[in-house]
GROMACS .gro file of C-alpha atoms in nm:
model
  191
    1MET     CA    1  -3.487  -0.878  -4.572
    2ASP     CA    2  -3.632  -0.529  -4.576
    3PHE     CA    3  -3.472  -0.148  -4.583
    4GLY     CA    4  -3.580  -0.090  -4.197
    5THR     CA    5  -3.374  -0.437  -4.093
    6VAL     CA    6  -3.047  -0.391  -4.282
    7ILE     CA    7  -3.009  -0.051  -4.159
    8LEU     CA    8  -3.077  -0.186  -3.784
    9ILE     CA    9  -2.812  -0.434  -3.843
   10ILE     CA   10  -2.538  -0.226  -3.986
   11ALA     CA   11  -2.598   0.017  -3.687
   12LEU     CA   12  -2.575  -0.288  -3.457
   13VAL     CA   13  -2.227  -0.390  -3.627
   14ALA     CA   14  -2.136  -0.030  -3.607
   15ILE     CA   15  -2.210  -0.017  -3.245
   16ALA     CA   16  -1.978  -0.276  -3.131
   17VAL     CA   17  -1.693  -0.197  -3.390
   18VAL     CA   18  -1.682   0.132  -3.214
   19LEU     CA   19  -1.766  -0.063  -2.836
   20GLY     CA   20  -1.471  -0.258  -2.940
   21VAL     CA   21  -1.196   0.047  -3.024
   22GLY     CA   22  -1.345   0.222  -2.698
   23ILE     CA   23  -1.253  -0.038  -2.456
   24THR     CA   24  -0.898  -0.160  -2.710
   25LEU     CA   25  -0.808   0.244  -2.640
   26ALA     CA   26  -0.964   0.256  -2.307
   27VAL     CA   27  -0.713  -0.044  -2.194
   28LEU     CA   28  -0.401   0.051  -2.369
   29ILE     CA   29  -0.444   0.378  -2.241
   30SER     CA   30  -0.480   0.277  -1.908
   31ARG     CA   31  -0.184   0.026  -1.966
   32GLY     CA   32   0.002   0.293  -2.051
   33VAL     CA   33  -0.061   0.532  -1.769
   34LEU     CA   34   0.008   0.289  -1.467
   35GLY     CA   35   0.329   0.213  -1.680
   36LEU     CA   36   0.457   0.520  -1.629
   37VAL     CA   37   0.340   0.523  -1.267
   38ASN     CA   38   0.545   0.261  -1.167
   39LYS     CA   39   0.805   0.412  -1.370
   40SER     CA   40   0.809   0.684  -1.167
   41LYS     CA   41   0.697   0.594  -0.853
   42PRO     CA   42   1.058   0.573  -0.775
   43ARG     CA   43   1.179   0.904  -0.830
   44TYR     CA   44   0.897   1.028  -0.706
   45GLU     CA   45   1.023   0.862  -0.393
   46LEU     CA   46   1.364   0.969  -0.438
   47ALA     CA   47   1.261   1.326  -0.474
   48LYS     CA   48   1.058   1.340  -0.159
   49ARG     CA   49   1.304   1.192   0.098
   50ASN     CA   50   1.617   1.442  -0.073
   51ALA     CA   51   1.346   1.756   0.041
   52LEU     CA   52   1.303   1.572   0.389
   53LYS     CA   53   1.680   1.538   0.414
   54VAL     CA   54   1.696   1.929   0.321
   55ARG     CA   55   1.391   2.017   0.498
   56ALA     CA   56   1.563   1.843   0.809
   57GLN     CA   57   1.874   1.995   0.738
   58SER     CA   58   1.776   2.347   0.765
   59THR     CA   59   1.499   2.305   1.069
   60ALA     CA   60   1.591   2.321   1.455
   61GLY     CA   61   1.404   2.213   1.747
   62PRO     CA   62   1.140   1.959   1.806
   63LEU     CA   63   1.037   1.883   1.395
   64GLY     CA   64   1.405   1.904   1.294
   65ASP     CA   65   1.469   1.616   1.521
   66VAL     CA   66   1.143   1.432   1.417
   67MET     CA   67   1.233   1.449   0.990
   68LYS     CA   68   1.560   1.315   1.119
   69GLN     CA   69   1.426   1.031   1.325
   70ARG     CA   70   1.195   0.947   1.025
   71ILE     CA   71   1.508   0.983   0.753
   72ARG     CA   72   1.732   0.725   0.972
   73LEU     CA   73   1.473   0.480   1.024
   74GLN     CA   74   1.425   0.491   0.653
   75GLU     CA   75   1.743   0.446   0.538
   76SER     CA   76   1.820   0.242   0.794
   77LEU     CA   77   1.531  -0.026   0.703
   78GLU     CA   78   1.571   0.012   0.303
   79ALA     CA   79   1.983  -0.039   0.364
   80THR     CA   80   1.902  -0.400   0.578
   81GLN     CA   81   1.649  -0.481   0.288
   82ARG     CA   82   1.916  -0.478  -0.014
   83SER     CA   83   2.147  -0.595   0.178
   84LEU     CA   84   1.876  -0.895   0.258
   85ALA     CA   85   1.789  -0.957  -0.097
   86VAL     CA   86   2.145  -0.971  -0.165
   87ALA     CA   87   2.241  -1.274   0.029
   88GLN     CA   88   1.967  -1.411  -0.059
   89SER     CA   89   2.033  -1.358  -0.421
   90THR     CA   90   2.319  -1.574  -0.395
   91ARG     CA   91   2.234  -1.827  -0.179
   92GLN     CA   92   2.333  -1.721   0.146
   93TYR     CA   93   2.218  -1.852   0.427
   94THR     CA   94   2.037  -1.575   0.626
   95GLY     CA   95   1.862  -1.843   0.924
   96ASN     CA   96   1.585  -1.639   1.095
   97LEU     CA   97   1.687  -1.282   0.968
   98ASP     CA   98   1.401  -1.265   0.760
   99SER     CA   99   1.111  -1.305   0.954
  100ILE     CA  100   1.336  -1.090   1.243
  101TYR     CA  101   1.323  -0.790   0.942
  102ARG     CA  102   0.964  -0.828   0.867
  103THR     CA  103   0.863  -0.788   1.215
  104LEU     CA  104   1.124  -0.521   1.268
  105GLN     CA  105   0.948  -0.386   0.919
  106GLN     CA  106   0.620  -0.394   1.041
  107ALA     CA  107   0.727  -0.199   1.399
  108GLY     CA  108   0.962   0.047   1.125
  109ALA     CA  109   0.620   0.122   0.941
  110VAL     CA  110   0.447   0.142   1.245
  111LEU     CA  111   0.695   0.406   1.396
  112GLU     CA  112   0.692   0.644   1.061
  113HIS     CA  113   0.313   0.724   1.075
  114GLN     CA  114   0.378   0.788   1.437
  115LEU     CA  115   0.668   0.996   1.333
  116LEU     CA  116   0.444   1.189   1.059
  117VAL     CA  117   0.169   1.260   1.280
  118ALA     CA  118   0.456   1.458   1.489
  119GLN     CA  119   0.639   1.624   1.204
  120LYS     CA  120   0.256   1.758   1.095
  121GLU     CA  121   0.176   1.840   1.500
  122PRO     CA  122   0.152   2.218   1.503
  123ASP     CA  123   0.237   2.235   1.848
  124SER     CA  124   0.627   2.261   1.940
  125ALA     CA  125   0.590   2.095   2.296
  126VAL     CA  126   0.399   1.843   2.177
  127GLN     CA  127   0.605   1.787   1.896
  128ALA     CA  128   0.933   1.721   2.131
  129ALA     CA  129   0.724   1.547   2.405
  130TYR     CA  130   0.705   1.294   2.026
  131ALA     CA  131   1.055   1.325   1.940
  132GLN     CA  132   1.165   1.231   2.261
  133THR     CA  133   0.943   0.920   2.325
  134LEU     CA  134   0.956   0.812   1.923
  135GLY     CA  135   1.352   0.867   1.911
  136GLY     CA  136   1.378   0.608   2.152
  137GLN     CA  137   1.174   0.323   1.977
  138ALA     CA  138   1.347   0.472   1.691
  139GLU     CA  139   1.641   0.384   1.761
  140GLN     CA  140   1.587   0.054   1.901
  141VAL     CA  141   1.471   0.000   1.516
  142ILE     CA  142   1.784   0.136   1.350
  143GLN     CA  143   2.019  -0.039   1.604
  144THR     CA  144   1.855  -0.354   1.527
  145SER     CA  145   1.895  -0.324   1.179
  146ALA     CA  146   2.177  -0.207   1.214
  147GLY     CA  147   2.241  -0.535   1.395
  148ILE     CA  148   2.056  -0.758   1.107
  149ARG     CA  149   2.344  -0.620   0.830
  150SER     CA  150   2.594  -0.762   1.033
  151ALA     CA  151   2.525  -1.076   1.075
  152LEU     CA  152   2.496  -1.090   0.690
  153ALA     CA  153   2.794  -0.898   0.693
  154ALA     CA  154   2.945  -1.140   0.928
  155ALA     CA  155   2.817  -1.488   0.727
  156ALA     CA  156   2.909  -1.326   0.382
  157ALA     CA  157   3.143  -1.616   0.252
  158PRO     CA  158   3.420  -1.432   0.131
  159MET     CA  159   3.621  -1.557  -0.186
  160THR     CA  160   3.938  -1.786  -0.097
  161ASP     CA  161   4.290  -1.757  -0.212
  162VAL     CA  162   4.175  -2.090  -0.435
  163ASP     CA  163   3.946  -1.944  -0.577
  164VAL     CA  164   4.144  -1.600  -0.671
  165LYS     CA  165   4.515  -1.896  -0.763
  166ASP     CA  166   4.286  -2.058  -1.009
  167LEU     CA  167   4.072  -1.774  -1.180
  168THR     CA  168   4.517  -1.581  -1.216
  169ARG     CA  169   4.622  -1.927  -1.331
  170THR     CA  170   4.339  -1.972  -1.604
  171LEU     CA  171   4.379  -1.548  -1.714
  172GLU     CA  172   4.772  -1.632  -1.784
  173ILE     CA  173   4.664  -1.964  -1.986
  174GLU     CA  174   4.437  -1.731  -2.182
  175ALA     CA  175   4.695  -1.482  -2.217
  176ALA     CA  176   4.969  -1.688  -2.323
  177MET     CA  177   4.689  -1.815  -2.614
  178LEU     CA  178   4.571  -1.508  -2.754
  179LYS     CA  179   4.959  -1.368  -2.740
  180ASN     CA  180   4.986  -1.764  -2.948
  181TRP     CA  181   4.722  -1.704  -3.210
  182SER     CA  182   4.810  -1.298  -3.265
  183ALA     CA  183   5.161  -1.436  -3.325
  184THR     CA  184   5.061  -1.673  -3.561
  185TYR     CA  185   4.792  -1.490  -3.721
  186THR     CA  186   5.062  -1.195  -3.783
  187ASP     CA  187   5.274  -1.490  -3.956
  188LEU     CA  188   5.021  -1.582  -4.225
  189GLY     CA  189   4.939  -1.211  -4.306
  190ASP     CA  190   5.296  -1.137  -4.371
  191SER     CA  191   5.360  -1.448  -4.607
   0.00000   0.00000   0.00000
């Protein structure tokens, strides 16, 4: 092998190493940035919602009405989503409530978008028309959402008296055993 070939091989190996390190760093950095974005997104959304609440409370007229409708709609749908998630995690029978909620959520997303357009409308007369028209629709979604939560609450399996009695009896037995063990252990220490 001549000197030029050796230098070419060394250069190619160096380029491959640099590219490998660069790609590895790029992947690690992008994963870190994506992880940071995913962790901070809920906090950002909460901050946006709180800012909207403050603005809605301090704004009068049709603009304030539109913002209040957005808040009520978002909070109602999120409360229903939480209720369904808890019911499903406890294996509570939910029937068709999940598909009803998904349809309601789609309607809510369209309505949210329309309310956002209404919020950005510069003409207060047009905003008032939006507030009146969309207000009835938002109220229907909110009532249906509350109906789903009510159905879930009515179907929730309450803890029975037998369960509490068994738990109390087990606790009393445990307490007596611990008391006896403590007395025995103390007597052994005194000997």
